[in-house]
Every structure is written in C-alpha cells, then in structure tokens.
PDB file of C-alpha atoms in Angstrom:
ATOM      1  CA  MET U   1     116.400  82.827 149.925  1.00 85.00           C
ATOM      2  CA  ASP U   2     113.948  80.538 151.619  1.00 94.00           C
ATOM      3  CA  ALA U   3     113.384  76.974 150.779  1.00 96.00           C
ATOM      4  CA  GLY U   4     110.607  77.695 148.326  1.00 96.00           C
ATOM      5  CA  GLU U   5     112.573  80.303 146.401  1.00 97.00           C
ATOM      6  CA  VAL U   6     115.586  77.862 146.172  1.00 97.00           C
ATOM      7  CA  LEU U   7     113.314  74.998 144.881  1.00 97.00           C
ATOM      8  CA  LEU U   8     111.709  77.207 142.175  1.00 97.00           C
ATOM      9  CA  ALA U   9     115.239  78.432 141.170  1.00 97.00           C
ATOM     10  CA  VAL U  10     116.304  74.840 140.801  1.00 98.00           C
ATOM     11  CA  ASP U  11     113.472  74.054 138.492  1.00 97.00           C
ATOM     12  CA  ARG U  12     114.114  77.034 136.160  1.00 96.00           C
ATOM     13  CA  ASN U  13     117.831  76.419 136.150  1.00 97.00           C
ATOM     14  CA  LEU U  14     117.322  72.789 135.165  1.00 97.00           C
ATOM     15  CA  ALA U  15     114.881  73.380 132.438  1.00 96.00           C
ATOM     16  CA  PRO U  16     112.754  76.280 130.839  1.00 96.00           C
ATOM     17  CA  VAL U  17     109.057  76.070 131.473  1.00 95.00           C
ATOM     18  CA  SER U  18     108.344  74.665 128.113  1.00 97.00           C
ATOM     19  CA  TYR U  19     111.215  73.041 126.035  1.00 97.00           C
ATOM     20  CA  GLU U  20     112.437  70.272 123.767  1.00 97.00           C
ATOM     21  CA  SER U  21     115.413  68.013 124.413  1.00 97.00           C
ATOM     22  CA  TYR U  22     117.547  65.280 123.105  1.00 98.00           C
ATOM     23  CA  ARG U  23     118.666  62.676 125.570  1.00 98.00           C
ATOM     24  CA  LYS U  24     120.697  59.413 125.767  1.00 98.00           C
ATOM     25  CA  LEU U  25     119.838  56.951 128.397  1.00 98.00           C
ATOM     26  CA  ILE U  26     122.440  54.178 129.260  1.00 98.00           C
ATOM     27  CA  ASN U  27     121.818  51.338 131.463  1.00 97.00           C
ATOM     28  CA  ILE U  28     125.042  49.599 132.537  1.00 97.00           C
ATOM     29  CA  GLU U  29     125.031  46.078 134.183  1.00 95.00           C
ATOM     30  CA  PRO U  30     127.367  44.634 136.719  1.00 95.00           C
ATOM     31  CA  ASP U  31     129.266  42.667 133.877  1.00 95.00           C
ATOM     32  CA  GLY U  32     129.840  45.978 131.949  1.00 94.00           C
ATOM     33  CA  SER U  33     127.256  45.258 129.189  1.00 96.00           C
ATOM     34  CA  LYS U  34     125.247  48.412 128.104  1.00 97.00           C
ATOM     35  CA  ARG U  35     121.810  49.060 126.638  1.00 97.00           C
ATOM     36  CA  GLU U  36     121.465  52.587 124.986  1.00 98.00           C
ATOM     37  CA  TYR U  37     118.358  54.654 124.087  1.00 98.00           C
ATOM     38  CA  VAL U  38     118.021  57.999 122.434  1.00 98.00           C
ATOM     39  CA  LEU U  39     114.778  60.006 123.185  1.00 98.00           C
ATOM     40  CA  TYR U  40     113.346  63.255 121.815  1.00 98.00           C
ATOM     41  CA  THR U  41     111.342  64.939 124.602  1.00 98.00           C
ATOM     42  CA  ILE U  42     108.904  67.791 124.725  1.00 98.00           C
ATOM     43  CA  LYS U  43     107.458  69.478 127.901  1.00 98.00           C
ATOM     44  CA  LYS U  44     104.860  72.133 128.490  1.00 97.00           C
ATOM     45  CA  GLY U  45     104.058  73.933 131.675  1.00 95.00           C
ATOM     46  CA  LEU U  46     103.749  72.215 135.030  1.00 90.00           C
ATOM     47  CA  ASP U  47     102.370  68.748 134.112  1.00 93.00           C
ATOM     48  CA  MET U  48     102.637  67.882 130.332  1.00 97.00           C
ATOM     49  CA  VAL U  49     105.529  65.699 128.992  1.00 98.00           C
ATOM     50  CA  ALA U  50     105.897  63.585 125.952  1.00 98.00           C
ATOM     51  CA  SER U  51     108.797  61.539 124.424  1.00 98.00           C
ATOM     52  CA  VAL U  52     109.444  59.452 121.425  1.00 98.00           C
ATOM     53  CA  PHE U  53     112.274  56.754 121.056  1.00 98.00           C
ATOM     54  CA  LEU U  54     114.709  57.439 118.186  1.00 98.00           C
ATOM     55  CA  GLU U  55     117.182  54.516 118.981  1.00 97.00           C
ATOM     56  CA  PRO U  56     117.706  51.615 119.220  1.00 96.00           C
ATOM     57  CA  SER U  57     115.814  50.441 116.016  1.00 96.00           C
ATOM     58  CA  SER U  58     113.893  47.861 118.002  1.00 95.00           C
ATOM     59  CA  ASP U  59     112.202  50.688 120.114  1.00 95.00           C
ATOM     60  CA  LYS U  60     112.106  53.392 117.465  1.00 96.00           C
ATOM     61  CA  GLY U  61     108.709  54.923 117.416  1.00 96.00           C
ATOM     62  CA  ARG U  62     107.697  53.981 120.928  1.00 97.00           C
ATOM     63  CA  GLY U  63     106.205  57.023 122.690  1.00 97.00           C
ATOM     64  CA  THR U  64     105.265  58.116 126.219  1.00 98.00           C
ATOM     65  CA  LEU U  65     102.881  60.715 127.488  1.00 98.00           C
ATOM     66  CA  ARG U  66     102.652  62.175 130.955  1.00 97.00           C
ATOM     67  CA  LEU U  67      99.829  64.318 132.071  1.00 97.00           C
ATOM     68  CA  GLY U  68     100.130  65.053 135.841  1.00 93.00           C
ATOM     69  CA  ASP U  69     100.142  61.601 137.555  1.00 92.00           C
ATOM     70  CA  ASN U  70      98.754  59.704 134.503  1.00 96.00           C
ATOM     71  CA  MET U  71     101.197  58.134 132.088  1.00 97.00           C
ATOM     72  CA  TRP U  72     100.833  56.217 128.776  1.00 98.00           C
ATOM     73  CA  LEU U  73     103.097  54.146 126.590  1.00 97.00           C
ATOM     74  CA  HIS U  74     102.521  53.987 122.814  1.00 97.00           C
ATOM     75  CA  ILE U  75     103.765  50.899 120.955  1.00 96.00           C
ATOM     76  CA  PRO U  76     103.582  51.267 117.188  1.00 94.00           C
ATOM     77  CA  SER U  77     102.326  47.577 116.749  1.00 91.00           C
ATOM     78  CA  VAL U  78      99.656  47.996 119.438  1.00 92.00           C
ATOM     79  CA  ALA U  79      96.360  49.822 118.631  1.00 86.00           C
ATOM     80  CA  LYS U  80      95.801  51.658 121.883  1.00 93.00           C
ATOM     81  CA  PRO U  81      98.341  53.301 124.302  1.00 95.00           C
ATOM     82  CA  VAL U  82      98.968  51.267 127.497  1.00 96.00           C
ATOM     83  CA  ARG U  83      98.612  52.840 130.987  1.00 97.00           C
ATOM     84  CA  ILE U  84     101.837  52.808 132.899  1.00 96.00           C
ATOM     85  CA  THR U  85     102.959  53.876 136.238  1.00 94.00           C
ATOM     86  CA  SER U  86     105.641  56.139 137.695  1.00 93.00           C
ATOM     87  CA  LEU U  87     107.647  53.297 139.381  1.00 91.00           C
ATOM     88  CA  GLN U  88     107.827  51.314 136.138  1.00 94.00           C
ATOM     89  CA  SER U  89     110.541  52.048 133.642  1.00 95.00           C
ATOM     90  CA  VAL U  90     110.100  52.108 129.817  1.00 95.00           C
ATOM     91  CA  THR U  91     113.877  51.563 129.539  1.00 95.00           C
ATOM     92  CA  GLY U  92     114.660  49.227 132.363  1.00 92.00           C
ATOM     93  CA  GLY U  93     117.578  50.063 134.466  1.00 93.00           C
ATOM     94  CA  ILE U  94     117.368  52.256 137.548  1.00 96.00           C
ATOM     95  CA  PHE U  95     115.566  55.218 136.104  1.00 96.00           C
ATOM     96  CA  ASN U  96     111.974  54.886 136.438  1.00 96.00           C
ATOM     97  CA  ASN U  97     109.175  56.528 134.391  1.00 96.00           C
ATOM     98  CA  ALA U  98     109.002  59.338 136.871  1.00 95.00           C
ATOM     99  CA  ASP U  99     112.655  60.153 136.386  1.00 96.00           C
ATOM    100  CA  ILE U 100     112.440  59.796 132.544  1.00 96.00           C
ATOM    101  CA  MET U 101     109.252  62.100 132.313  1.00 96.00           C
ATOM    102  CA  ARG U 102     110.073  64.350 135.085  1.00 95.00           C
ATOM    103  CA  LEU U 103     107.855  67.206 135.987  1.00 95.00           C
ATOM    104  CA  ASP U 104     109.163  70.395 138.020  1.00 95.00           C
ATOM    105  CA  TYR U 105     110.198  69.397 141.418  1.00 96.00           C
ATOM    106  CA  SER U 106     107.981  72.170 142.839  1.00 96.00           C
ATOM    107  CA  ALA U 107     104.929  70.597 141.093  1.00 95.00           C
ATOM    108  CA  GLU U 108     105.324  67.365 143.084  1.00 96.00           C
ATOM    109  CA  TYR U 109     107.137  68.360 146.332  1.00 97.00           C
ATOM    110  CA  THR U 110     106.598  70.771 149.244  1.00 97.00           C
ATOM    111  CA  PRO U 111     109.815  72.179 150.672  1.00 97.00           C
ATOM    112  CA  GLU U 112     110.157  71.177 154.444  1.00 96.00           C
ATOM    113  CA  SER U 113     113.629  72.678 155.377  1.00 97.00           C
ATOM    114  CA  LEU U 114     116.641  74.512 154.113  1.00 97.00           C
ATOM    115  CA  GLU U 115     120.035  74.203 155.725  1.00 96.00           C
ATOM    116  CA  GLU U 116     123.470  75.605 154.748  1.00 94.00           C
ATOM    117  CA  SER U 117     126.212  73.152 154.195  1.00 87.00           C
ATOM    118  CA  GLY U 118     129.521  74.869 153.031  1.00 92.00           C
ATOM    119  CA  ASP U 119     128.994  75.989 149.474  1.00 95.00           C
ATOM    120  CA  ALA U 120     125.741  74.061 149.219  1.00 97.00           C
ATOM    121  CA  TYR U 121     122.184  74.088 150.491  1.00 97.00           C
ATOM    122  CA  LEU U 122     120.508  70.988 151.853  1.00 97.00           C
ATOM    123  CA  LEU U 123     116.898  71.010 150.860  1.00 98.00           C
ATOM    124  CA  ARG U 124     114.483  68.635 152.255  1.00 98.00           C
ATOM    125  CA  LEU U 125     111.314  67.955 150.328  1.00 98.00           C
ATOM    126  CA  LYS U 126     108.099  66.005 150.975  1.00 98.00           C
ATOM    127  CA  ALA U 127     105.877  64.560 148.305  1.00 97.00           C
ATOM    128  CA  LYS U 128     102.507  66.433 147.911  1.00 96.00           C
ATOM    129  CA  THR U 129     100.539  63.318 147.353  1.00 94.00           C
ATOM    130  CA  ASN U 130     100.833  59.472 147.430  1.00 92.00           C
ATOM    131  CA  GLU U 131     101.160  59.196 143.590  1.00 91.00           C
ATOM    132  CA  VAL U 132     104.631  60.750 143.652  1.00 94.00           C
ATOM    133  CA  ALA U 133     107.365  58.254 142.980  1.00 94.00           C
ATOM    134  CA  TYR U 134     109.473  59.218 146.071  1.00 97.00           C
ATOM    135  CA  ASP U 135     108.026  60.113 149.486  1.00 97.00           C
ATOM    136  CA  ARG U 136     111.072  62.490 150.350  1.00 98.00           C
ATOM    137  CA  LEU U 137     113.908  63.985 148.567  1.00 98.00           C
ATOM    138  CA  GLU U 138     117.149  65.417 150.158  1.00 98.00           C
ATOM    139  CA  MET U 139     118.531  67.734 147.630  1.00 98.00           C
ATOM    140  CA  LEU U 140     122.053  69.177 147.729  1.00 98.00           C
ATOM    141  CA  VAL U 141     122.034  72.456 145.922  1.00 98.00           C
ATOM    142  CA  ALA U 142     125.191  74.402 144.706  1.00 97.00           C
ATOM    143  CA  LYS U 143     124.913  77.934 146.067  1.00 96.00           C
ATOM    144  CA  ASP U 144     126.550  79.592 143.098  1.00 95.00           C
ATOM    145  CA  ARG U 145     124.448  77.937 140.300  1.00 95.00           C
ATOM    146  CA  LEU U 146     121.494  77.018 142.320  1.00 97.00           C
ATOM    147  CA  VAL U 147     121.443  73.525 140.517  1.00 97.00           C
ATOM    148  CA  PRO U 148     121.465  70.130 142.224  1.00 98.00           C
ATOM    149  CA  THR U 149     124.740  68.331 142.678  1.00 98.00           C
ATOM    150  CA  GLU U 150     123.097  65.318 144.390  1.00 98.00           C
ATOM    151  CA  ILE U 151     119.525  64.110 145.203  1.00 98.00           C
ATOM    152  CA  LYS U 152     118.652  61.204 147.529  1.00 98.00           C
ATOM    153  CA  CYS U 153     115.252  59.562 146.846  1.00 98.00           C
ATOM    154  CA  LEU U 154     113.726  58.220 149.906  1.00 98.00           C
ATOM    155  CA  ALA U 155     110.671  55.945 150.759  1.00 96.00           C
ATOM    156  CA  ALA U 156     108.196  56.993 153.614  1.00 95.00           C
ATOM    157  CA  SER U 157     110.132  54.738 155.774  1.00 96.00           C
ATOM    158  CA  GLY U 158     113.238  56.631 155.231  1.00 95.00           C
ATOM    159  CA  MET U 159     114.931  53.825 153.313  1.00 97.00           C
ATOM    160  CA  LEU U 160     117.310  55.091 150.445  1.00 98.00           C
ATOM    161  CA  ILE U 161     115.877  54.147 147.037  1.00 97.00           C
ATOM    162  CA  LYS U 162     118.336  55.741 144.800  1.00 97.00           C
ATOM    163  CA  THR U 163     120.806  58.549 144.485  1.00 98.00           C
ATOM    164  CA  LEU U 164     121.060  61.082 141.525  1.00 98.00           C
ATOM    165  CA  HIS U 165     124.338  62.652 140.650  1.00 98.00           C
ATOM    166  CA  PHE U 166     124.456  65.761 138.693  1.00 98.00           C
ATOM    167  CA  LYS U 167     127.581  66.371 136.669  1.00 98.00           C
ATOM    168  CA  LYS U 168     129.269  68.222 133.817  1.00 97.00           C
ATOM    169  CA  MET U 169     127.941  71.893 133.668  1.00 97.00           C
ATOM    170  CA  THR U 170     127.245  72.671 130.028  1.00 97.00           C
ATOM    171  CA  ASP U 171     126.166  75.773 128.174  1.00 96.00           C
ATOM    172  CA  PHE U 172     123.199  74.656 126.040  1.00 96.00           C
ATOM    173  CA  GLY U 173     123.019  78.253 124.431  1.00 94.00           C
ATOM    174  CA  ASP U 174     121.182  81.492 125.111  1.00 90.00           C
ATOM    175  CA  GLY U 175     122.880  81.516 128.492  1.00 89.00           C
ATOM    176  CA  PHE U 176     121.236  78.214 129.703  1.00 94.00           C
ATOM    177  CA  VAL U 177     123.705  76.428 131.695  1.00 96.00           C
ATOM    178  CA  ARG U 178     122.950  73.211 133.588  1.00 97.00           C
ATOM    179  CA  PRO U 179     124.394  69.705 134.184  1.00 98.00           C
ATOM    180  CA  ALA U 180     124.474  67.562 131.008  1.00 98.00           C
ATOM    181  CA  ILE U 181     124.882  64.330 132.861  1.00 98.00           C
ATOM    182  CA  VAL U 182     122.607  62.578 135.593  1.00 98.00           C
ATOM    183  CA  GLU U 183     123.823  59.234 137.003  1.00 98.00           C
ATOM    184  CA  THR U 184     121.872  57.050 139.339  1.00 97.00           C
ATOM    185  CA  ASP U 185     122.778  54.232 141.552  1.00 96.00           C
ATOM    186  CA  SER U 186     120.678  52.314 144.058  1.00 96.00           C
ATOM    187  CA  PRO U 187     121.277  50.094 147.035  1.00 96.00           C
ATOM    188  CA  LEU U 188     118.550  47.977 145.872  1.00 93.00           C
ATOM    189  CA  HIS U 189     120.345  47.272 142.491  1.00 93.00           C
ATOM    190  CA  LYS U 190     123.975  46.807 143.503  1.00 93.00           C
ATOM    191  CA  GLY U 191     126.502  46.961 140.725  1.00 94.00           C
ATOM    192  CA  TYR U 192     124.038  48.615 138.271  1.00 96.00           C
ATOM    193  CA  LEU U 193     124.258  52.266 137.032  1.00 97.00           C
ATOM    194  CA  SER U 194     122.016  54.312 134.801  1.00 97.00           C
ATOM    195  CA  VAL U 195     123.198  57.473 132.994  1.00 98.00           C
ATOM    196  CA  MET U 196     121.167  60.197 131.392  1.00 98.00           C
ATOM    197  CA  ILE U 197     122.960  62.402 129.004  1.00 98.00           C
ATOM    198  CA  PHE U 198     121.553  65.689 127.601  1.00 98.00           C
ATOM    199  CA  ALA U 199     122.729  66.560 124.203  1.00 96.00           C
ATOM    200  CA  ARG U 200     120.422  69.435 123.541  1.00 96.00           C
ATOM    201  CA  MET U 201     117.737  71.408 125.436  1.00 97.00           C
ATOM    202  CA  LYS U 202     116.117  74.666 124.356  1.00 95.00           C
ATOM    203  CA  ALA U 203     113.029  76.709 125.158  1.00 96.00           C
ATOM    204  CA  ARG U 204     110.165  76.120 122.793  1.00 97.00           C
ATOM    205  CA  ASP U 205     106.400  76.461 122.916  1.00 97.00           C
ATOM    206  CA  PHE U 206     103.916  73.838 121.942  1.00 97.00           C
ATOM    207  CA  SER U 207     100.064  73.796 121.593  1.00 97.00           C
ATOM    208  CA  ASP U 208      98.249  71.645 124.215  1.00 97.00           C
ATOM    209  CA  GLU U 209      97.039  69.423 121.247  1.00 97.00           C
ATOM    210  CA  VAL U 210     100.430  67.634 120.960  1.00 97.00           C
ATOM    211  CA  PHE U 211     100.172  66.448 124.675  1.00 98.00           C
ATOM    212  CA  THR U 212      97.135  64.077 123.723  1.00 97.00           C
ATOM    213  CA  LEU U 213      96.802  60.347 123.173  1.00 97.00           C
ATOM    214  CA  ASN U 214      95.762  60.968 119.605  1.00 96.00           C
ATOM    215  CA  TYR U 215      98.798  62.874 118.832  1.00 97.00           C
ATOM    216  CA  LEU U 216     101.211  60.607 120.772  1.00 96.00           C
ATOM    217  CA  PRO U 217     102.213  58.425 117.528  1.00 95.00           C
ATOM    218  CA  ARG U 218     103.154  61.784 115.901  1.00 96.00           C
ATOM    219  CA  ILE U 219     105.504  63.287 118.331  1.00 96.00           C
ATOM    220  CA  GLU U 220     108.463  62.658 116.100  1.00 96.00           C
ATOM    221  CA  THR U 221     107.053  65.026 113.482  1.00 97.00           C
ATOM    222  CA  LEU U 222     107.704  67.956 115.937  1.00 97.00           C
ATOM    223  CA  ARG U 223     111.485  67.625 115.407  1.00 96.00           C
ATOM    224  CA  GLN U 224     113.065  70.573 113.759  1.00 84.00           C
TER     225      GLN U 224
END
C-alpha cells in the first residue's frame, strides 16, 4: 500500500462515509476536576458535520454545524448562529472545534511519506490549505487494523501542539471495529487531559437539508 491508500483506509476504518454517533467528551483539569458533555453527531460525505449537545443541562440544545472550513454555533437563547473557528473549542479543554467536528483526514491533508516502523506505519501528512487546524500530522497506524494508535499534531514551525492517543478497539456492530477512546494531551496545557468516548457509531444516510443553518436548531429531532 502507498501513503494515499493507507490514509483512505484509515478514514473508512474510523468512520463510515455518512454516519451518526453518540460521544462523551471529558475535560480533566490538573486538580482532578472534570467537565463532561454528551453529543449527538451526524456526518455526510467529505465536508458536512452537525452536532447537538444532550448534556449537561446547561448546554442542552446547543448545536454546531461545519461545512468545509466554515463553522457555526447555535445557542438556543440567541437568534442567529454564531461563526466559530477551527482553533476555538465549544467545550473548552484540549479538543478544538476541528477535533470535535472532524472531517476525513484525506479531505484536509495530503500524504507526504510512509515509513514502516515495526508493526505500524508512520504516515506524514501536510495540510492542503492554511485553514486546516494543524499544518502537519505524524500518524502512527497499526498495520493489522489500519487505524491510528497515535497522531502528533504539529504547527508549521514543527512545534508539537497536541498528541492524540487512540485506545480500546471496540465492535460497534455490522463488523465495524474502531478505537472507542481518543485521549489528547498537550505540552501547551500541562496537567490537562481531554477524552472523547464513542458510545455508538453507525452508518446512516441524511439529506443535504439537515446540514443547513435553518435546520441546525432541529438536529436533535433526527435521533432514532
């Protein structure tokens, strides 16, 4: 396999092309205190992602929409959606909006090289545009499953921004197996940890209509 084939396999092994999922995001501070969020998320194709907060009650009903590089936040008490950026975070913590509303890696990055490292591949990726959250990624991919075990997110200067750790291979049904836990730490936020736990993910088709600003306040009605 060449670098491009490995990257495409990673994308499909992490998620169907179009899907729905339930996730819990946990932000852990140096003193051990935690802040938890539960999100229902839908995705279609390469560049459409929408989510709604189910918990905590103080955030219930908040929604996010991503269309390519453009992102919005819906707050029930505010009339119009607010533009947000990939480097901001709707939950605080180390996961930014690009992490929470992630597109396929192949949609945002070009493979530069592929090396073998024991039972893994080391895949180096370069951002296609300046709008992408990280200029470069160094992705360690398990050869047997073709899923990441670790991703280092780098700035254009080469500075390490954060590291993502993929853990706990889980069968989500219909033969779809992927890591259920993604943890991230950052040298820029010493002592802090953010964790993303997938409780459910399955393939599901949606119409383009649901990925619009008008539909954003109604995303929760899609839950089955």
